[in-house]
mmCIF file with all atom_site columns, C-alpha atoms in Angstrom:
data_model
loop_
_atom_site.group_PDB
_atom_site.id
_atom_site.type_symbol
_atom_site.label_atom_id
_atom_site.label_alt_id
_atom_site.label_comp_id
_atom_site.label_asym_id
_atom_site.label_entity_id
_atom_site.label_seq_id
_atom_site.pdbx_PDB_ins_code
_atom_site.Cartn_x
_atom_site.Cartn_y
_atom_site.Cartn_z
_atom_site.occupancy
_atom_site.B_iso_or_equiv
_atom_site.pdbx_formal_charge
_atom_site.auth_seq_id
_atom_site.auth_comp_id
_atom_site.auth_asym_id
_atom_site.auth_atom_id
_atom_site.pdbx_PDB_model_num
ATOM 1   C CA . UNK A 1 1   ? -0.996  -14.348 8.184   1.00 0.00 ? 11  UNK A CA 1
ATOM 2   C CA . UNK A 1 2   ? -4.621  -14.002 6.802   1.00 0.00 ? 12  UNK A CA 1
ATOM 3   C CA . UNK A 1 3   ? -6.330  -17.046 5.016   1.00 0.00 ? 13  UNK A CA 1
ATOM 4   C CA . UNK A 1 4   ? -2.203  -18.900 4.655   1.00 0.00 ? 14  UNK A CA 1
ATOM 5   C CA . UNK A 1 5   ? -1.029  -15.760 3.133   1.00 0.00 ? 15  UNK A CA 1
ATOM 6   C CA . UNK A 1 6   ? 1.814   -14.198 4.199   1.00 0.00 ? 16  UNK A CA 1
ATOM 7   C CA . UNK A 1 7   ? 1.422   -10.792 4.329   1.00 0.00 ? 17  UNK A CA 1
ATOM 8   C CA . UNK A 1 8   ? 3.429   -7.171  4.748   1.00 0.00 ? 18  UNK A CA 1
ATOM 9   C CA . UNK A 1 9   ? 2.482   -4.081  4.391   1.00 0.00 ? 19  UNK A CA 1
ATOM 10  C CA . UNK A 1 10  ? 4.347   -0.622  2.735   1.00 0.00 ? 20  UNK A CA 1
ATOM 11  C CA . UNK A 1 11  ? 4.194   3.092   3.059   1.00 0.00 ? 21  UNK A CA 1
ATOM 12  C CA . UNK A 1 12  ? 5.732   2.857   -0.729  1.00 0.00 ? 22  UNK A CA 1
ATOM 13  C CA . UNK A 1 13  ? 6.623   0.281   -3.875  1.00 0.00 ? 23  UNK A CA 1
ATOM 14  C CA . UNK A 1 14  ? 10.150  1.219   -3.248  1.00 0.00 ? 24  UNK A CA 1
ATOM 15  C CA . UNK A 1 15  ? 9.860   -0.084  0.115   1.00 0.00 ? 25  UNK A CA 1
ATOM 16  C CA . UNK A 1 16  ? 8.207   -3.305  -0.789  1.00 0.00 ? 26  UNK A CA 1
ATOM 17  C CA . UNK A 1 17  ? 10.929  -3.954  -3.994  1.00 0.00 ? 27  UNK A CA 1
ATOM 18  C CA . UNK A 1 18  ? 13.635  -3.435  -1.375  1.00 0.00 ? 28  UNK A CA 1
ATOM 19  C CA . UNK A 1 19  ? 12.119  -6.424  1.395   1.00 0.00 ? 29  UNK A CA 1
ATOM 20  C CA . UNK A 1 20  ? 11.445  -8.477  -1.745  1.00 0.00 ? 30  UNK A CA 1
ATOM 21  C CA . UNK A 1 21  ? 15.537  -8.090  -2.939  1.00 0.00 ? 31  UNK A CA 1
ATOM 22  C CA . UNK A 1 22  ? 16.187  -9.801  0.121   1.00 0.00 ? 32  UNK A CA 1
ATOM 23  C CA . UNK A 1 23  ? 14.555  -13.275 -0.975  1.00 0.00 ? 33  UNK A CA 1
ATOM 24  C CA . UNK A 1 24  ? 16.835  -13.242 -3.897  1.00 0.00 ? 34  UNK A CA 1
ATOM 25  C CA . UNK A 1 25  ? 20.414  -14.417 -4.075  1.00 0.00 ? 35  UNK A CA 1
ATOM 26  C CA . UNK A 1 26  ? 22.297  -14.417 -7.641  1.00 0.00 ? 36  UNK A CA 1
ATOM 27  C CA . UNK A 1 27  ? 21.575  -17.669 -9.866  1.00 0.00 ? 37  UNK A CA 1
ATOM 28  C CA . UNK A 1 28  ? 17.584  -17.749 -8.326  1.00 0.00 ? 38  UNK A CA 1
ATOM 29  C CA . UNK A 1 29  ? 15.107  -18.591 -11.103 1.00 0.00 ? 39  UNK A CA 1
ATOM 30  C CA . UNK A 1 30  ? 12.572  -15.482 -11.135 1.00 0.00 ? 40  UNK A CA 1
ATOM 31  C CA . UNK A 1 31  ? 9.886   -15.636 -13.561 1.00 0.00 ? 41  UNK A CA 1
ATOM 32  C CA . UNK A 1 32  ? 8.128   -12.205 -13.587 1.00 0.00 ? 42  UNK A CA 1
ATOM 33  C CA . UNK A 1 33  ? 4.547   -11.699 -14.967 1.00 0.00 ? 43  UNK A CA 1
ATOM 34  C CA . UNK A 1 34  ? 3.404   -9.299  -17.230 1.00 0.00 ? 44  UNK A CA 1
ATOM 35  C CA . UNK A 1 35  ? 1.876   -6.717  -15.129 1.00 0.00 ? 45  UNK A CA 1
ATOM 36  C CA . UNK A 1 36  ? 2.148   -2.389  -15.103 1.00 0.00 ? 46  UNK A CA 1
ATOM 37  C CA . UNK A 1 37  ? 2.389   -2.352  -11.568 1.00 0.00 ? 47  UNK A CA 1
ATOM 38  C CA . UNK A 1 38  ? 5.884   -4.752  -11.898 1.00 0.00 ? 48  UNK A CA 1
ATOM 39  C CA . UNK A 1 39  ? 6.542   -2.631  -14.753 1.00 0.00 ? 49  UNK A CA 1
ATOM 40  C CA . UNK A 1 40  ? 6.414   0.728   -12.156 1.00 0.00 ? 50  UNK A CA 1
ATOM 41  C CA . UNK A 1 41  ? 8.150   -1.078  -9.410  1.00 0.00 ? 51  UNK A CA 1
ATOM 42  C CA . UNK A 1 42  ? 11.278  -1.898  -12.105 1.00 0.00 ? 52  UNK A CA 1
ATOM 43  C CA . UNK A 1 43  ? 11.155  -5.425  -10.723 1.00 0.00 ? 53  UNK A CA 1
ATOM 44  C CA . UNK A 1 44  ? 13.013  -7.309  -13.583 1.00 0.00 ? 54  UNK A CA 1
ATOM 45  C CA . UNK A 1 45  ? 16.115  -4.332  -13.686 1.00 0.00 ? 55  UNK A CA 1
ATOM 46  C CA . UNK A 1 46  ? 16.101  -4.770  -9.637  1.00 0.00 ? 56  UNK A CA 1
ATOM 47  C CA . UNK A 1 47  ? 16.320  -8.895  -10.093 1.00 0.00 ? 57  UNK A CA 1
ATOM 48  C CA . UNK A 1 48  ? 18.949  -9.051  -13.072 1.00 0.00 ? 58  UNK A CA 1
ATOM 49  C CA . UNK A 1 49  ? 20.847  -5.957  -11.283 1.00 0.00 ? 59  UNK A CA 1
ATOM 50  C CA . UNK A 1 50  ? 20.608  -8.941  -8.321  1.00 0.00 ? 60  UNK A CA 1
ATOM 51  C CA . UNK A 1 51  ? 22.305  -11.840 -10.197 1.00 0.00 ? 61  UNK A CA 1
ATOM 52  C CA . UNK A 1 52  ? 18.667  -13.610 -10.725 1.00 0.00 ? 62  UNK A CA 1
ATOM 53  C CA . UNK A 1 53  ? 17.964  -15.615 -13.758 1.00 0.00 ? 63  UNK A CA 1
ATOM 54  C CA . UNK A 1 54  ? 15.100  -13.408 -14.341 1.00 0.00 ? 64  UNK A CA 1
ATOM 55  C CA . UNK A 1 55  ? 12.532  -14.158 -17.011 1.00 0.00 ? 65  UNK A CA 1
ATOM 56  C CA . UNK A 1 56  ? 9.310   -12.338 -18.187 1.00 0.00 ? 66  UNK A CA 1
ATOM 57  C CA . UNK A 1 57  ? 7.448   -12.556 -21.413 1.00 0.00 ? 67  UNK A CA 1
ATOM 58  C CA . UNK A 1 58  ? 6.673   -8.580  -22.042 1.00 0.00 ? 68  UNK A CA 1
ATOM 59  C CA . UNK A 1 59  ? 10.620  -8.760  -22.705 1.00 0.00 ? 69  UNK A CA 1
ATOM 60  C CA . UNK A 1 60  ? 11.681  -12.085 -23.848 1.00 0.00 ? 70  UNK A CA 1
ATOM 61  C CA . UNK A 1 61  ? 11.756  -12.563 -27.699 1.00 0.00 ? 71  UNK A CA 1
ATOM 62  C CA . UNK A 1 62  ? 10.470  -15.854 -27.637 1.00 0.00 ? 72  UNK A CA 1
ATOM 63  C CA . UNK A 1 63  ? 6.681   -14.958 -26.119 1.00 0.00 ? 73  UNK A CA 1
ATOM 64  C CA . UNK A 1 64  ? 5.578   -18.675 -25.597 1.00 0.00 ? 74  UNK A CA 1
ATOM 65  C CA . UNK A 1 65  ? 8.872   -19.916 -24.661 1.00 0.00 ? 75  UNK A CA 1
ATOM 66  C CA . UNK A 1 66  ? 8.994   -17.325 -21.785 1.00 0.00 ? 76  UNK A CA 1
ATOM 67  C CA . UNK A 1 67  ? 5.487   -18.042 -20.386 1.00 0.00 ? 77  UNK A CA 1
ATOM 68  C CA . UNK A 1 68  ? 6.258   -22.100 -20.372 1.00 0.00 ? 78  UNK A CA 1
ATOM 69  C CA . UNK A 1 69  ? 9.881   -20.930 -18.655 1.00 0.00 ? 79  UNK A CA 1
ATOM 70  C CA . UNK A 1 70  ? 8.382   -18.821 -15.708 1.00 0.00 ? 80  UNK A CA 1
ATOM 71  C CA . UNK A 1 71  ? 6.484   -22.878 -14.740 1.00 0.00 ? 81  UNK A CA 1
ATOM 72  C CA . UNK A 1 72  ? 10.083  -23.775 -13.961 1.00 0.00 ? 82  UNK A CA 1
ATOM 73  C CA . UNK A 1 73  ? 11.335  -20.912 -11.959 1.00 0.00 ? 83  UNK A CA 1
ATOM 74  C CA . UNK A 1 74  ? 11.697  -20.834 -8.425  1.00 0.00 ? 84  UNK A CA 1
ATOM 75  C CA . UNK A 1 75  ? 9.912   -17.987 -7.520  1.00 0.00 ? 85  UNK A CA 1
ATOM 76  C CA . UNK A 1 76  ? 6.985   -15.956 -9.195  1.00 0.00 ? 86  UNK A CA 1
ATOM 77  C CA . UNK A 1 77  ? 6.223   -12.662 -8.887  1.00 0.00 ? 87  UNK A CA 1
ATOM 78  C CA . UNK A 1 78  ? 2.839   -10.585 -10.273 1.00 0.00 ? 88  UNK A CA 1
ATOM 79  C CA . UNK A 1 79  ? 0.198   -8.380  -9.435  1.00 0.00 ? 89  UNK A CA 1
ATOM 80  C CA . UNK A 1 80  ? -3.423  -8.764  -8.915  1.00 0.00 ? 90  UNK A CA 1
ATOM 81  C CA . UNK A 1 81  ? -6.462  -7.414  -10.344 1.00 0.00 ? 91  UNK A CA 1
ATOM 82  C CA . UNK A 1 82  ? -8.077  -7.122  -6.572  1.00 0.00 ? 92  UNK A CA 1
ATOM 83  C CA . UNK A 1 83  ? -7.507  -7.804  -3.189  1.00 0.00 ? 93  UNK A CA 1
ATOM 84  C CA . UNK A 1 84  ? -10.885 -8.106  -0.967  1.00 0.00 ? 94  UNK A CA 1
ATOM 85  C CA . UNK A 1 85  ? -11.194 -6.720  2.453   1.00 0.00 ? 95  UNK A CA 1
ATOM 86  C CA . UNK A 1 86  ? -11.213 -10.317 3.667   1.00 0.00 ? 96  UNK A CA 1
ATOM 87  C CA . UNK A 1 87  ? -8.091  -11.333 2.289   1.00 0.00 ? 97  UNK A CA 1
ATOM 88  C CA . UNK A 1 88  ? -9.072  -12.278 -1.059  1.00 0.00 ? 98  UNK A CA 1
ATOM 89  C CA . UNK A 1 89  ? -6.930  -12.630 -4.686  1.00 0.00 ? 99  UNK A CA 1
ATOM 90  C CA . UNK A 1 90  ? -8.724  -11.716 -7.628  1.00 0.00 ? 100 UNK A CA 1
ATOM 91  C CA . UNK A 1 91  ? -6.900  -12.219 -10.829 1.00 0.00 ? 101 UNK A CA 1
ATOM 92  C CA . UNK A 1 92  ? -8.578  -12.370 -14.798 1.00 0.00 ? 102 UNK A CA 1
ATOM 93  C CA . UNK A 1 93  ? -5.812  -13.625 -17.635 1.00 0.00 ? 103 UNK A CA 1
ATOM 94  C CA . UNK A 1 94  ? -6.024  -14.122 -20.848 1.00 0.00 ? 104 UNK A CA 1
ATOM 95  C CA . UNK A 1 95  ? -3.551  -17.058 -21.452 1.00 0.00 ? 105 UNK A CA 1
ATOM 96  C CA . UNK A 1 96  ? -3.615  -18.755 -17.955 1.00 0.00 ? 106 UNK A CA 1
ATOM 97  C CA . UNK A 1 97  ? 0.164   -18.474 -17.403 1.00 0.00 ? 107 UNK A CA 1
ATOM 98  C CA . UNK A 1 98  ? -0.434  -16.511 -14.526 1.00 0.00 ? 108 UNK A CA 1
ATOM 99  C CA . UNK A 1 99  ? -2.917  -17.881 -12.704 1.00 0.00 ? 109 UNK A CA 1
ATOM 100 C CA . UNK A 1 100 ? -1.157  -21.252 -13.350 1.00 0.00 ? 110 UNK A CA 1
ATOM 101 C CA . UNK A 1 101 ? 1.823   -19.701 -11.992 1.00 0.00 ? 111 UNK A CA 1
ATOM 102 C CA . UNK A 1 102 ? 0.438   -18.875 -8.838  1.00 0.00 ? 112 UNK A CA 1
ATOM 103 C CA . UNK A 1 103 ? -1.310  -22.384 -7.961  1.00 0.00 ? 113 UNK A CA 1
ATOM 104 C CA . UNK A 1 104 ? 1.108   -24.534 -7.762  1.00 0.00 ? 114 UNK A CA 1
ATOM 105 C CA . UNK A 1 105 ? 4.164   -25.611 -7.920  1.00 0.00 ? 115 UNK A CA 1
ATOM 106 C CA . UNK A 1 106 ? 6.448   -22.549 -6.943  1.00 0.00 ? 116 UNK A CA 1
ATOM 107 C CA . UNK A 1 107 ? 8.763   -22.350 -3.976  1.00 0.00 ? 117 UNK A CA 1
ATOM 108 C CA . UNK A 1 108 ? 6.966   -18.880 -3.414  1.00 0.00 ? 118 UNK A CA 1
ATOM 109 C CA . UNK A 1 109 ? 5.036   -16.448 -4.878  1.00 0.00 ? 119 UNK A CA 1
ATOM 110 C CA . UNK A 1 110 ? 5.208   -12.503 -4.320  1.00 0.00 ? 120 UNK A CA 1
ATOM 111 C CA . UNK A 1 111 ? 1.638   -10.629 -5.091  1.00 0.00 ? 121 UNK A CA 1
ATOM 112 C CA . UNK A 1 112 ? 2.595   -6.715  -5.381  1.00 0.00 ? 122 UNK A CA 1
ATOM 113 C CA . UNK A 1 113 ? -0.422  -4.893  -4.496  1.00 0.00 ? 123 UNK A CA 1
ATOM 114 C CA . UNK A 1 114 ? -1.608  -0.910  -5.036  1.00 0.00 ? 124 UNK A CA 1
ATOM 115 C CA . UNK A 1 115 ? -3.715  0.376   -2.667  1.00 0.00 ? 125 UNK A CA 1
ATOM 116 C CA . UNK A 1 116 ? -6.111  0.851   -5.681  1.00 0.00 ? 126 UNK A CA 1
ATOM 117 C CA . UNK A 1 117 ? -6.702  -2.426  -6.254  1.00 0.00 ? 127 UNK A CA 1
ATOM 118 C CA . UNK A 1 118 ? -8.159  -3.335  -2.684  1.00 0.00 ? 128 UNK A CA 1
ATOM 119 C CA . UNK A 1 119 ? -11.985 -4.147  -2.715  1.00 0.00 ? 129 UNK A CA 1
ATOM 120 C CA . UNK A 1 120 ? -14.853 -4.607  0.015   1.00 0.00 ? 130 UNK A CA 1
ATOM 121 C CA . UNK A 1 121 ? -15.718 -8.288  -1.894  1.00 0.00 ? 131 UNK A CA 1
ATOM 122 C CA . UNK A 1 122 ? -15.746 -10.763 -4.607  1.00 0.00 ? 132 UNK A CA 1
ATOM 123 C CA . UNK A 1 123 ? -17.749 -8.807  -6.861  1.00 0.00 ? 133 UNK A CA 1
ATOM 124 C CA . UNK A 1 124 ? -16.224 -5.227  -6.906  1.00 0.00 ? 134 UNK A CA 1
ATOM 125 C CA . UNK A 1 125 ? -12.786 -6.841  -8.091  1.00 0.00 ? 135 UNK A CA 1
ATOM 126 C CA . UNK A 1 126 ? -13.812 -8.350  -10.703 1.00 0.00 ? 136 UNK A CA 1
ATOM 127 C CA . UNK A 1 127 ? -16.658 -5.737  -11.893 1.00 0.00 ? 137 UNK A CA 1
ATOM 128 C CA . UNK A 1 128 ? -13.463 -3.663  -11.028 1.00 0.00 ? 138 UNK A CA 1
ATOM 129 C CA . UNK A 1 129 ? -10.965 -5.271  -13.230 1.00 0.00 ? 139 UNK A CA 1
ATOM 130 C CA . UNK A 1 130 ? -13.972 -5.516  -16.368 1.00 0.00 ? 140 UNK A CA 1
ATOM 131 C CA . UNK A 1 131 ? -14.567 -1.704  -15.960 1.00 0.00 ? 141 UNK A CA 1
ATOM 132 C CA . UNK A 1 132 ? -11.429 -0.440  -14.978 1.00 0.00 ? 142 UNK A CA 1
ATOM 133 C CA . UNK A 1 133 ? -8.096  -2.545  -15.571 1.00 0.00 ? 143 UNK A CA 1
ATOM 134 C CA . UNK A 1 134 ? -9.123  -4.674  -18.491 1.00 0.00 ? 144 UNK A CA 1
ATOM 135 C CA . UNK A 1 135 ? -10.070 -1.259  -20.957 1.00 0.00 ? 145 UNK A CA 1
ATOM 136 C CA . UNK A 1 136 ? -6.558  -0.055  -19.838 1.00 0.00 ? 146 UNK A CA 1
ATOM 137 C CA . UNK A 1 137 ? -4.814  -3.058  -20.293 1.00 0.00 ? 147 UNK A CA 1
ATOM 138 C CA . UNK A 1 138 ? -6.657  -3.723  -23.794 1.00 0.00 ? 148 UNK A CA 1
ATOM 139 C CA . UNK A 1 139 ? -5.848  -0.342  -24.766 1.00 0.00 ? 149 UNK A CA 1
ATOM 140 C CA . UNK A 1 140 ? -1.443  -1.150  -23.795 1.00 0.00 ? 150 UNK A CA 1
ATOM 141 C CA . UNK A 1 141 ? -1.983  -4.428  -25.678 1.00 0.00 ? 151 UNK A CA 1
ATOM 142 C CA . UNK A 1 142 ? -2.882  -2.657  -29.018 1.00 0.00 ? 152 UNK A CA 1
ATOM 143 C CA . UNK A 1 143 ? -0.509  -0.085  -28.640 1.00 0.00 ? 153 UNK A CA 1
ATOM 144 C CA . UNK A 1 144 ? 2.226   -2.367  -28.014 1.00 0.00 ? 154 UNK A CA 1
ATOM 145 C CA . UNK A 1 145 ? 1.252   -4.799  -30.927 1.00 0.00 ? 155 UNK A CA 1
ATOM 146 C CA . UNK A 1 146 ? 1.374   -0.997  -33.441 1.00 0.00 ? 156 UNK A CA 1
ATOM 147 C CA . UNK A 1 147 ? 4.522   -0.779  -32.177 1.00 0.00 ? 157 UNK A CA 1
ATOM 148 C CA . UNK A 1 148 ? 5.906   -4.600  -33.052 1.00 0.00 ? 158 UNK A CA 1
ATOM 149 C CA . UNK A 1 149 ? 3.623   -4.631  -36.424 1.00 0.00 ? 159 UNK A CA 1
ATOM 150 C CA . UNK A 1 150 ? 1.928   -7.494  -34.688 1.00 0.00 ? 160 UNK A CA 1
ATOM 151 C CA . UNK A 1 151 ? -1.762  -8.193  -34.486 1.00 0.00 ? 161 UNK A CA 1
ATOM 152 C CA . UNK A 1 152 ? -3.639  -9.409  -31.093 1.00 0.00 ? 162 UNK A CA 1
ATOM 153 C CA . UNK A 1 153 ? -4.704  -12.958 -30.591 1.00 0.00 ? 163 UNK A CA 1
ATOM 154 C CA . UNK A 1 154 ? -7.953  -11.345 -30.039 1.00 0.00 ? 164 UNK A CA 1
ATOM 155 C CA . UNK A 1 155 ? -10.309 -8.134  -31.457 1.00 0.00 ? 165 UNK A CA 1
ATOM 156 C CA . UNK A 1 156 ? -12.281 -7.243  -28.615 1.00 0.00 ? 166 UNK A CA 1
ATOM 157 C CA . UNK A 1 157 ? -11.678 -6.341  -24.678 1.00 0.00 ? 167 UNK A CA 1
ATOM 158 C CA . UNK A 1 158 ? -14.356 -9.011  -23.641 1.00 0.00 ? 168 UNK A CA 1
ATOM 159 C CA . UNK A 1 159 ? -11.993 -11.445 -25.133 1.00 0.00 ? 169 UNK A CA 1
ATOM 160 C CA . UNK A 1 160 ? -9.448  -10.624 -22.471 1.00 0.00 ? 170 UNK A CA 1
ATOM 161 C CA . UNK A 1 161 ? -11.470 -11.925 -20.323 1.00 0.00 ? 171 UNK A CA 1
ATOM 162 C CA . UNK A 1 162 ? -11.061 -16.094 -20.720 1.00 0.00 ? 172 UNK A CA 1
ATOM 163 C CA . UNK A 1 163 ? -10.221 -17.335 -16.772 1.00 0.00 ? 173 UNK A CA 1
ATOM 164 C CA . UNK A 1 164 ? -10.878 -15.627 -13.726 1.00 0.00 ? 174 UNK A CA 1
ATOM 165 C CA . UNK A 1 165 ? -9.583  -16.859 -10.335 1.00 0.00 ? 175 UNK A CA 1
ATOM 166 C CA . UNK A 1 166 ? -10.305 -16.537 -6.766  1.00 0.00 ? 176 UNK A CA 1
ATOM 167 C CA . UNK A 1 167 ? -7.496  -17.545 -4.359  1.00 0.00 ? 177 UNK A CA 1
ATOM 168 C CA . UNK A 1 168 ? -9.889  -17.647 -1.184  1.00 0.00 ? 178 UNK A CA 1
ATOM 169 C CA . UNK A 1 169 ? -6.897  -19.404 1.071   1.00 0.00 ? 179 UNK A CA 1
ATOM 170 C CA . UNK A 1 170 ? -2.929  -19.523 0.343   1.00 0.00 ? 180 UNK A CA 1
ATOM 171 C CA . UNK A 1 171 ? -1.688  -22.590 -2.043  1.00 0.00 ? 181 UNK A CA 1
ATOM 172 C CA . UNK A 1 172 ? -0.772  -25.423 -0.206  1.00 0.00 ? 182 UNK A CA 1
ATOM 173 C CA . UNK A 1 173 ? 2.930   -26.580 0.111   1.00 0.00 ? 183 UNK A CA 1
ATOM 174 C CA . UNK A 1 174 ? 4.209   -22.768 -0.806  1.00 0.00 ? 184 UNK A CA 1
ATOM 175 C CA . UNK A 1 175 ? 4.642   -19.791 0.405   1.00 0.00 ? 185 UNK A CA 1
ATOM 176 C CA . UNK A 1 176 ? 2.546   -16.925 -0.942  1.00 0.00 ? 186 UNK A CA 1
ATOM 177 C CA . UNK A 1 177 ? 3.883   -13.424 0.073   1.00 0.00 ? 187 UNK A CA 1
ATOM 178 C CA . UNK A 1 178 ? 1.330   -10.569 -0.466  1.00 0.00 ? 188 UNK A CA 1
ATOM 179 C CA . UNK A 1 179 ? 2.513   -6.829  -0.591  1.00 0.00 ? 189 UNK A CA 1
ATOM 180 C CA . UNK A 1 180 ? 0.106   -4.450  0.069   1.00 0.00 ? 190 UNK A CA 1
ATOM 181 C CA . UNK A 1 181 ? 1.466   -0.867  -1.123  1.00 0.00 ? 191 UNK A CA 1
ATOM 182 C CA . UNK A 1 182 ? -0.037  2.375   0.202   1.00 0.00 ? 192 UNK A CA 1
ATOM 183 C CA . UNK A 1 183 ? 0.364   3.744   -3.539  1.00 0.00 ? 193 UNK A CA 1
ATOM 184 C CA . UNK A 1 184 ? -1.823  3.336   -6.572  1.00 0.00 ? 194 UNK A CA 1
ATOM 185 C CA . UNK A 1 185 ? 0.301   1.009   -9.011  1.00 0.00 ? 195 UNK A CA 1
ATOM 186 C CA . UNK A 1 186 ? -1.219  -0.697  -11.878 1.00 0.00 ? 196 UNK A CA 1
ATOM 187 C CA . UNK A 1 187 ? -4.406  -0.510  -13.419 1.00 0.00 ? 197 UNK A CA 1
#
């Protein structure tokens, strides 16, 4: 366990979606975070295959509704935008719900983590995530809002940016489970 994390390592993201199945037992609140790397993984089919009250706001109709939801479930699952070599989260959102998520309040919480996303320190992950993940990311967001005839809540990428977190120690009175996966997932 480095810095009150708990952490496991994988050859593969099936691997790590199989050990994480275990947690789960039909009727568990799962709230599931927007994230490509989740998306690759197939997390929400694997929890609603599982008998989970599942929830994530990529899917749910009701956007808002979903977000508030996922404060109430049992366990939350997401990615990050970096890991540091010293055991460090990194995550930038745009709405707070998951970096909320992950603070407090959760029974656990279940980082899935790419091998691409690891960085020597503070600074690389989140110079990574403005140079790498958030032009990506903008780039799905405006091709997903063509597709729904919606428009974005903002018009640049450096809007994407609003809150930044560093978790430099687990959360207190939870457990927070981080999978490292030797596999690039995500952006």
């Amino acid at each position: 366990m480095k810095n009150g994390f708990i952490s496991e390592i994988f050859e593969t993201g099936a691997e790590a979606r199989d050990y994480f199945m275990n947690f789960i037992k039909p009727g568990r609140t799962v709230a599931v975070a927007g994230s490509v790397t989740l998306e690759e993984l197939d997390i929400y089919n694997s929890l609603k295959e599982k008998g989970a009250d599942v929830s994530m706001h990529w899917l749910d109709r009701d956007y808002q509704s979903s977000m508030m939801k996922s404060h109430m479930a049992d366990f939350f699952v997401t990615s990050a935008n970096a890991v540091t070599e010293d055991g460090q989260i990194l995550m930038v959102d745009y709405y707070g719900n998951r970096i909320s998520a992950v603070t407090f309040g959760k029974k656990k919480v279940f980082f899935f983590v790419g091998r691409n996303k690891v960085v020597t320190d503070v600074n690389s992950g989140f110079n990574r995530s403005l140079i790498i993940a958030q032009p990506q990311n903008f780039k799905r967001m405006e091709l997903e809002s063509l597709k729904k005839n919606m428009r974005l809540d903002f018009d640049r990428q450096e809007d994407t940016n609003i809150m930044e977190l560093t978790l430099k120690h687990g959360p207190k009175f939870q457990d927070t489970y981080v999978f490292l996966i030797n596999e690039d997932l995500g952006y």
